[in-house]
Amino acid sequence: MTMAKRDTYTPESLLAVAVEVFIERGYDGTSMEDLSRAAGISKSSIYHHVRGKEELLRLAISRALDGLFGILREPEACEGRAVERLEHVTRRTAEVLMAELPYVTLLLRVRGNTDTERWAMGRRREFDQQVSELLKQAAADGDLRVDTDARLATRLLFGMINSIVEWYRPGGAGADHGDEVADAVVRLAFEGLRRT
Amino acid sequence: MTMAKRDTYTPESLLAVAVEVFIERGYDGTSMEDLSRAAGISKSSIYHHVRGKEELLRLAISRALDGLFGILREPEACEGRAVERLEHVTRRTAEVLMAELPYVTLLLRVRGNTDTERWAMGRRREFDQQVSELLKQAAADGDLRVDTDARLATRLLFGMINSIVEWYRPGGAGADHGDEVADAVVRLAFEGLRRT
């Protein structure tokens, strides 16, 4: 019904539109028709940019994964005591999640029906695994309360961090500040609620 | 294709089947036809038990909410220092989530397209609000690290607890024990990871 827009999309701006539609309708439930309607350009214009919706998913997921795996290469994640590296990775994971909110949201929601989704889930598990190793190392150094299983502690830690996508919305009046949220995550995870 | 089963359902056993279908297909995506197929009985047999799928949703959500609000009436949630009450509520919320896993999973996934869904979301917010008040009281008593906003801390706490639905599966080889999970939640939330 609407006039087709002139196609002034870059790969990035088209991706941003596609990710919103994927999140709203689910990846499986999104057709090229839906993407064309949301972008205001024809399907053939979309095919001018990408081979199809699975490529858009791969690009979106890659953006989230690049952000997350980039954390593990930061000097603060590689050098020093494991407990300090773990704290850095925790803070930065929360920060990257908020900075790349729609992309990480999409990553957390994929369920594995296509090759791209299975690849995404595998890479996400790899990230979790690397953080779990760091947690084990910190426990071995005697810096953590060691009576919680590393796999379980990592799951709860990521559960807390990942839940931010459910309610965090950047900007706007009364919005939470990303710094405040990242501080709260680190404090709750490392020091706990109770004053000692 | 399959022979219709003789209808030996009780309201509870029919509900258990419906909840699995709602979780798998989403409530919106579930038709009475889907429920009839999953239960192996005719649609008219289902209508013999309930008025329709919205009633099944209401019954399922009620079961989750009864479990959660029941916690707030337990003596340990009502008497004593707020920080101890908060710890009790945290542990019991994790326990009820695991004991009523499909029902709480459904509660956490509803998004508000029908009256029943909006009611569910409202009641869930009420529960969160009551826990948030408890957290504020514990902070006012000087028992918590007070530099984290109560609303934010409550969100992160529930984020951690609610994430259990993503991976916890009762029974089976190598399954996590509910007690171990509840202990880990309480320890992580109240004492934190770091040895002090």
Short mmCIF file of C-alpha atoms in Angstrom, two decimals:
data_model
loop_
_atom_site.label_atom_id
_atom_site.label_comp_id
_atom_site.label_asym_id
_atom_site.label_seq_id
_atom_site.Cartn_x
_atom_site.Cartn_y
_atom_site.Cartn_z
CA MET A 1 0.00 0.00 0.00
CA THR A 2 2.84 2.38 0.75
CA MET A 3 4.98 3.79 -2.04
CA ALA A 4 8.24 1.91 -2.32
CA LYS A 5 11.09 3.95 -0.90
CA ARG A 6 14.11 4.67 -3.03
CA ASP A 7 16.62 2.04 -1.96
CA THR A 8 19.23 4.02 -0.01
CA TYR A 9 20.04 1.13 2.31
CA THR A 10 23.52 0.16 3.28
CA PRO A 11 24.07 -3.44 4.40
CA GLU A 12 24.10 -2.16 8.01
CA SER A 13 20.89 -0.16 7.82
CA LEU A 14 19.05 -2.98 6.04
CA LEU A 15 20.32 -5.37 8.71
CA ALA A 16 18.97 -3.14 11.48
CA VAL A 17 15.48 -3.27 9.92
CA ALA A 18 15.65 -7.04 9.39
CA VAL A 19 16.70 -7.70 12.99
CA GLU A 20 13.72 -5.77 14.35
CA VAL A 21 11.39 -7.86 12.18
CA PHE A 22 13.10 -11.12 13.21
CA ILE A 23 12.71 -10.22 16.88
CA GLU A 24 9.07 -9.21 16.47
CA ARG A 25 7.87 -12.10 14.30
CA GLY A 26 10.49 -14.73 15.06
CA TYR A 27 13.01 -15.75 12.42
CA ASP A 28 10.91 -18.72 11.24
CA GLY A 29 7.81 -16.56 11.04
CA THR A 30 9.47 -13.86 8.90
CA SER A 31 9.04 -13.97 5.12
CA MET A 32 10.92 -11.93 2.50
CA GLU A 33 7.56 -10.23 2.00
CA ASP A 34 7.60 -9.11 5.67
CA LEU A 35 11.14 -7.79 5.25
CA SER A 36 10.22 -5.97 2.05
CA ARG A 37 7.23 -4.36 3.77
CA ALA A 38 9.22 -3.29 6.83
CA ALA A 39 12.08 -1.89 4.76
CA GLY A 40 9.75 -0.19 2.29
CA ILE A 41 11.69 -1.56 -0.69
CA SER A 42 10.93 -4.40 -3.08
CA LYS A 43 12.08 -7.96 -2.53
CA SER A 44 14.33 -7.70 -5.56
CA SER A 45 15.99 -4.64 -4.00
CA ILE A 46 16.66 -6.72 -0.88
CA TYR A 47 18.15 -9.47 -3.05
CA HIS A 48 20.44 -6.80 -4.46
CA HIS A 49 22.00 -6.55 -0.97
CA VAL A 50 21.83 -10.13 0.32
CA ARG A 51 21.10 -13.63 -0.90
CA GLY A 52 18.12 -14.04 1.41
CA LYS A 53 16.88 -13.99 4.94
CA GLU A 54 19.34 -16.60 6.20
CA GLU A 55 22.22 -14.34 5.14
CA LEU A 56 20.62 -11.49 7.08
CA LEU A 57 20.40 -13.75 10.12
CA ARG A 58 24.04 -14.78 9.73
CA LEU A 59 25.16 -11.13 9.48
CA ALA A 60 23.11 -10.15 12.53
CA ILE A 61 24.34 -13.05 14.64
CA SER A 62 27.92 -12.39 13.53
CA ARG A 63 27.65 -8.87 14.81
CA ALA A 64 26.59 -10.12 18.25
CA LEU A 65 29.25 -12.84 18.31
CA ASP A 66 32.02 -10.49 17.16
CA GLY A 67 31.16 -8.21 20.06
CA LEU A 68 31.13 -11.05 22.58
CA PHE A 69 34.25 -12.89 21.38
CA GLY A 70 36.04 -9.54 21.07
CA ILE A 71 35.74 -9.25 24.86
CA LEU A 72 37.79 -12.41 25.35
CA ARG A 73 40.68 -10.85 23.39
CA GLU A 74 40.78 -7.64 25.40
CA PRO A 75 43.98 -7.33 27.48
CA GLU A 76 41.98 -7.27 30.76
CA ALA A 77 40.44 -10.61 29.78
CA CYS A 78 43.80 -12.19 29.00
CA GLU A 79 46.19 -10.92 31.65
CA GLY A 80 46.19 -11.05 35.43
CA ARG A 81 44.37 -13.17 37.97
CA ALA A 82 41.46 -15.22 36.66
CA VAL A 83 39.00 -13.63 39.11
CA GLU A 84 39.83 -10.16 37.76
CA ARG A 85 39.56 -11.41 34.17
CA LEU A 86 36.21 -12.98 35.01
CA GLU A 87 34.98 -9.74 36.52
CA HIS A 88 36.08 -7.84 33.40
CA VAL A 89 34.35 -10.34 31.10
CA THR A 90 31.16 -10.12 33.19
CA ARG A 91 31.06 -6.34 33.02
CA ARG A 92 31.89 -6.21 29.32
CA THR A 93 29.35 -8.91 28.43
CA ALA A 94 26.63 -6.79 30.03
CA GLU A 95 27.97 -3.71 28.19
CA VAL A 96 28.14 -5.42 24.79
CA LEU A 97 24.64 -6.84 25.31
CA MET A 98 23.29 -3.32 25.90
CA ALA A 99 25.34 -1.73 23.09
CA GLU A 100 24.29 -4.40 20.57
CA LEU A 101 20.88 -5.02 22.13
CA PRO A 102 18.83 -6.22 19.11
CA TYR A 103 21.67 -8.37 17.76
CA VAL A 104 22.34 -10.09 21.09
CA THR A 105 18.58 -10.48 21.68
CA LEU A 106 18.34 -12.31 18.36
CA LEU A 107 21.34 -14.50 19.24
CA LEU A 108 19.72 -15.48 22.54
CA ARG A 109 16.45 -16.40 20.83
CA VAL A 110 17.61 -18.61 17.95
CA ARG A 111 16.55 -22.20 18.44
CA GLY A 112 18.37 -24.20 15.80
CA ASN A 113 16.16 -25.02 12.82
CA THR A 114 18.66 -23.99 10.12
CA ASP A 115 22.42 -24.37 9.65
CA THR A 116 22.91 -20.73 10.59
CA GLU A 117 20.90 -21.13 13.78
CA ARG A 118 22.78 -24.29 14.75
CA TRP A 119 26.08 -22.48 14.08
CA ALA A 120 24.91 -19.58 16.26
CA MET A 121 23.99 -21.91 19.11
CA GLY A 122 27.33 -23.67 18.84
CA ARG A 123 29.27 -20.40 18.98
CA ARG A 124 27.19 -19.23 21.93
CA ARG A 125 27.99 -22.45 23.79
CA GLU A 126 31.70 -21.89 22.98
CA PHE A 127 31.56 -18.45 24.55
CA ASP A 128 29.82 -19.80 27.65
CA GLN A 129 32.39 -22.60 27.80
CA GLN A 130 35.31 -20.16 27.74
CA VAL A 131 33.79 -18.13 30.55
CA SER A 132 33.14 -21.32 32.49
CA GLU A 133 36.85 -22.22 32.15
CA LEU A 134 37.79 -18.81 33.49
CA LEU A 135 35.47 -19.38 36.44
CA LYS A 136 37.06 -22.77 37.11
CA GLN A 137 40.51 -21.16 37.02
CA ALA A 138 39.45 -18.46 39.49
CA ALA A 139 38.09 -21.17 41.80
CA ALA A 140 41.35 -23.12 41.47
CA ASP A 141 43.24 -19.94 42.44
CA GLY A 142 41.20 -19.89 45.65
CA ASP A 143 39.53 -16.60 44.74
CA LEU A 144 35.96 -17.89 44.52
CA ARG A 145 33.61 -19.65 46.84
CA VAL A 146 34.29 -23.04 45.36
CA ASP A 147 31.29 -24.97 46.58
CA THR A 148 29.21 -24.10 43.53
CA ASP A 149 29.75 -26.18 40.42
CA ALA A 150 31.38 -24.04 37.68
CA ARG A 151 28.88 -25.02 34.99
CA LEU A 152 25.94 -24.16 37.25
CA ALA A 153 27.50 -20.88 38.40
CA THR A 154 28.20 -19.89 34.77
CA ARG A 155 24.61 -20.64 33.80
CA LEU A 156 23.24 -18.50 36.63
CA LEU A 157 25.70 -15.71 35.85
CA PHE A 158 24.68 -15.65 32.18
CA GLY A 159 21.05 -16.02 33.21
CA MET A 160 21.36 -12.79 35.13
CA ILE A 161 23.26 -10.95 32.39
CA ASN A 162 21.10 -12.20 29.52
CA SER A 163 17.88 -11.28 31.30
CA ILE A 164 18.81 -7.63 30.70
CA VAL A 165 17.46 -7.97 27.13
CA GLU A 166 13.96 -8.49 28.60
CA TRP A 167 13.68 -4.99 29.99
CA TYR A 168 16.63 -2.74 29.07
CA ARG A 169 15.76 -0.02 26.58
CA PRO A 170 18.45 2.56 25.84
CA GLY A 171 17.70 6.28 25.95
CA GLY A 172 14.31 7.78 26.78
CA ALA A 173 13.08 9.40 29.97
CA GLY A 174 13.66 7.34 33.11
CA ALA A 175 15.75 4.87 31.17
CA ASP A 176 18.31 2.88 33.08
CA HIS A 177 21.84 3.95 32.44
CA GLY A 178 23.97 1.24 30.95
CA ASP A 179 26.84 2.00 33.35
CA GLU A 180 24.57 1.65 36.35
CA VAL A 181 23.25 -1.66 35.06
CA ALA A 182 26.75 -3.04 34.37
CA ASP A 183 27.90 -1.95 37.85
CA ALA A 184 24.89 -3.64 39.45
CA VAL A 185 25.53 -6.88 37.55
CA VAL A 186 29.18 -6.99 38.66
CA ARG A 187 28.35 -6.12 42.25
CA LEU A 188 25.53 -8.63 42.55
CA ALA A 189 27.52 -11.41 40.87
CA PHE A 190 30.80 -10.88 42.73
CA GLU A 191 29.85 -9.43 46.10
CA GLY A 192 26.24 -10.55 46.49
CA LEU A 193 23.32 -8.67 48.00
CA ARG A 194 24.07 -9.21 51.67
CA ARG A 195 26.27 -6.85 53.59
CA THR A 196 28.99 -8.87 55.30
CA MET B 1 -4.66 -40.51 11.65
CA THR B 2 -4.42 -41.98 15.14
CA MET B 3 -7.44 -43.55 16.77
CA ALA B 4 -9.09 -41.19 19.21
CA LYS B 5 -8.26 -42.18 22.79
CA ARG B 6 -11.04 -42.81 25.20
CA ASP B 7 -11.34 -39.57 27.16
CA THR B 8 -9.96 -40.45 30.57
CA TYR B 9 -8.60 -36.97 31.21
CA THR B 10 -8.96 -35.14 34.46
CA PRO B 11 -8.77 -31.35 34.35
CA GLU B 12 -5.16 -31.66 35.66
CA SER B 13 -3.96 -34.18 33.11
CA LEU B 14 -5.58 -32.31 30.22
CA LEU B 15 -3.95 -29.14 31.48
CA ALA B 16 -0.52 -30.79 31.51
CA VAL B 17 -0.90 -31.72 27.83
CA ALA B 18 -2.15 -28.25 26.88
CA VAL B 19 0.72 -26.51 28.64
CA GLU B 20 3.30 -28.56 26.71
CA VAL B 21 1.61 -27.57 23.44
CA PHE B 22 1.40 -23.88 24.47
CA ILE B 23 5.13 -23.88 25.28
CA GLU B 24 6.09 -25.62 22.07
CA ARG B 25 3.90 -23.67 19.63
CA GLY B 26 3.29 -20.49 21.60
CA TYR B 27 -0.17 -19.73 22.99
CA ASP B 28 -1.17 -17.62 19.96
CA GLY B 29 0.01 -20.31 17.57
CA THR B 30 -1.99 -23.09 19.25
CA SER B 31 -5.40 -24.01 17.85
CA MET B 32 -8.04 -26.24 19.43
CA GLU B 33 -7.14 -28.62 16.59
CA ASP B 34 -3.53 -28.75 17.89
CA LEU B 35 -4.76 -29.45 21.41
CA SER B 36 -7.11 -32.16 20.17
CA ARG B 37 -4.27 -33.84 18.26
CA ALA B 38 -1.83 -33.66 21.20
CA ALA B 39 -4.40 -35.00 23.66
CA GLY B 40 -5.65 -37.67 21.29
CA ILE B 41 -9.28 -36.78 21.95
CA SER B 42 -11.80 -34.84 19.90
CA LYS B 43 -12.34 -31.11 20.21
CA SER B 44 -15.82 -31.70 21.58
CA SER B 45 -14.30 -33.89 24.31
CA ILE B 46 -12.00 -31.00 25.21
CA TYR B 47 -15.00 -28.67 25.33
CA HIS B 48 -16.54 -31.11 27.77
CA HIS B 49 -13.72 -30.18 30.20
CA VAL B 50 -13.13 -26.49 29.49
CA ARG B 51 -14.71 -23.60 27.62
CA GLY B 52 -11.71 -23.18 25.32
CA LYS B 53 -8.00 -22.56 25.10
CA GLU B 54 -8.11 -19.29 27.05
CA GLU B 55 -9.57 -21.18 30.03
CA LEU B 56 -6.72 -23.69 29.78
CA LEU B 57 -4.26 -20.80 29.79
CA ARG B 58 -5.94 -19.27 32.82
CA LEU B 59 -5.85 -22.56 34.73
CA ALA B 60 -2.18 -23.11 33.87
CA ILE B 61 -1.14 -19.59 34.81
CA SER B 62 -3.18 -19.81 38.03
CA ARG B 63 -1.24 -22.88 39.03
CA ALA B 64 2.07 -21.01 38.59
CA LEU B 65 0.78 -17.92 40.39
CA ASP B 66 -0.72 -19.91 43.27
CA GLY B 67 2.70 -21.49 43.80
CA LEU B 68 4.50 -18.15 43.72
CA PHE B 69 2.06 -16.13 45.84
CA GLY B 70 1.87 -19.06 48.27
CA ILE B 71 5.54 -18.41 49.05
CA LEU B 72 4.76 -14.91 50.27
CA ARG B 73 2.32 -16.35 52.84
CA GLU B 74 4.78 -18.86 54.30
CA PRO B 75 5.78 -18.01 57.90
CA GLU B 76 9.47 -17.60 56.90
CA ALA B 77 8.40 -14.99 54.34
CA CYS B 78 6.33 -13.06 56.87
CA GLU B 79 8.30 -13.12 60.11
CA GLY B 80 11.78 -12.04 61.03
CA ARG B 81 14.33 -9.72 59.46
CA ALA B 82 13.63 -8.67 55.89
CA VAL B 83 16.98 -10.01 54.65
CA GLU B 84 16.12 -13.50 55.96
CA ARG B 85 12.64 -13.26 54.49
CA LEU B 86 14.15 -12.20 51.17
CA GLU B 87 16.54 -15.13 51.23
CA HIS B 88 13.66 -17.51 51.94
CA VAL B 89 11.59 -16.05 49.10
CA THR B 90 14.56 -16.32 46.72
CA ARG B 91 15.14 -19.98 47.54
CA ARG B 92 11.46 -20.87 47.41
CA THR B 93 10.92 -19.02 44.13
CA ALA B 94 13.66 -21.15 42.55
CA GLU B 95 12.12 -24.28 44.10
CA VAL B 96 8.57 -23.50 42.94
CA LEU B 97 9.88 -22.68 39.46
CA MET B 98 11.51 -26.12 39.25
CA ALA B 99 8.55 -27.96 40.83
CA GLU B 100 6.03 -26.27 38.53
CA LEU B 101 8.42 -25.92 35.59
CA PRO B 102 6.02 -25.95 32.59
CA TYR B 103 3.48 -23.72 34.34
CA VAL B 104 6.05 -21.11 35.38
CA THR B 105 7.71 -21.30 31.95
CA LEU B 106 4.35 -20.46 30.38
CA LEU B 107 3.81 -17.60 32.85
CA LEU B 108 7.21 -16.13 31.95
CA ARG B 109 6.45 -16.32 28.22
CA VAL B 110 3.01 -14.74 27.98
CA ARG B 111 3.10 -11.43 26.20
CA GLY B 112 -0.28 -9.84 26.68
CA ASN B 113 -2.53 -10.25 23.63
CA THR B 114 -5.61 -11.44 25.53
CA ASP B 115 -7.31 -10.48 28.81
CA THR B 116 -5.91 -13.60 30.45
CA GLU B 117 -2.38 -12.79 29.31
CA ARG B 118 -2.65 -9.20 30.52
CA TRP B 119 -3.98 -10.44 33.86
CA ALA B 120 -1.03 -12.87 34.09
CA MET B 121 1.47 -10.10 33.38
CA GLY B 122 -0.17 -7.86 35.95
CA ARG B 123 -0.03 -10.56 38.64
CA ARG B 124 3.59 -11.32 37.77
CA ARG B 125 4.45 -7.64 38.18
CA GLU B 126 2.66 -7.67 41.55
CA PHE B 127 4.81 -10.57 42.73
CA ASP B 128 7.99 -8.81 41.56
CA GLN B 129 6.80 -5.64 43.28
CA GLN B 130 6.29 -7.41 46.61
CA VAL B 131 9.78 -8.92 46.44
CA SER B 132 11.18 -5.52 45.53
CA GLU B 133 9.53 -4.05 48.66
CA LEU B 134 11.15 -6.77 50.75
CA LEU B 135 14.51 -5.93 49.21
CA LYS B 136 13.97 -2.24 50.02
CA GLN B 137 13.13 -3.12 53.60
CA ALA B 138 16.27 -5.26 53.93
CA ALA B 139 18.33 -2.36 52.59
CA ALA B 140 16.65 0.03 55.04
CA ASP B 141 17.56 -2.39 57.86
CA GLY B 142 21.21 -2.03 56.82
CA ASP B 143 21.49 -5.69 55.85
CA LEU B 144 22.15 -5.20 52.14
CA ARG B 145 24.72 -3.38 50.11
CA VAL B 146 22.51 -0.38 49.51
CA ASP B 147 24.19 1.18 46.52
CA THR B 148 22.15 -0.81 44.02
CA ASP B 149 18.70 0.48 43.18
CA ALA B 150 16.04 -1.94 44.54
CA ARG B 151 14.14 -2.16 41.26
CA LEU B 152 17.31 -2.96 39.31
CA ALA B 153 18.52 -5.48 41.90
CA THR B 154 15.11 -7.21 41.87
CA ARG B 155 15.19 -7.44 38.08
CA LEU B 156 18.64 -9.01 38.10
CA LEU B 157 17.69 -11.39 40.90
CA PHE B 158 14.59 -12.57 39.02
CA GLY B 159 16.60 -12.64 35.79
CA MET B 160 18.92 -15.15 37.41
CA ILE B 161 16.12 -17.24 38.95
CA ASN B 162 13.88 -17.20 35.88
CA SER B 163 16.73 -18.23 33.57
CA ILE B 164 16.56 -21.67 35.22
CA VAL B 165 13.59 -22.49 32.96
CA GLU B 166 15.95 -22.30 29.96
CA TRP B 167 18.01 -25.33 30.95
CA TYR B 168 16.64 -27.12 34.03
CA ARG B 169 15.10 -30.52 33.27
CA PRO B 170 14.08 -32.65 36.25
CA GLY B 171 15.14 -36.29 36.51
CA GLY B 172 17.21 -38.13 33.94
CA ALA B 173 20.89 -39.02 34.00
CA GLY B 174 23.24 -36.17 34.82
CA ALA B 175 20.30 -33.93 35.66
CA ASP B 176 20.92 -31.09 38.05
CA HIS B 177 19.42 -31.62 41.45
CA GLY B 178 16.86 -29.04 42.37
CA ASP B 179 18.35 -28.60 45.84
CA GLU B 180 21.79 -27.92 44.43
CA VAL B 181 20.36 -25.35 42.00
CA ALA B 182 18.37 -23.58 44.74
CA ASP B 183 21.47 -23.50 46.99
CA ALA B 184 23.56 -22.06 44.17
CA VAL B 185 20.98 -19.35 43.45
CA VAL B 186 20.86 -18.28 47.09
CA ARG B 187 24.63 -18.34 47.49
CA LEU B 188 25.31 -16.41 44.29
CA ALA B 189 22.60 -13.85 45.00
CA PHE B 190 23.41 -13.25 48.66
CA GLU B 191 27.12 -13.94 49.04
CA GLY B 192 28.40 -13.46 45.49
CA LEU B 193 31.07 -15.42 43.65
CA ARG B 194 34.14 -13.83 45.16
CA ARG B 195 35.70 -15.19 48.31
CA THR B 196 36.10 -12.33 50.75
#
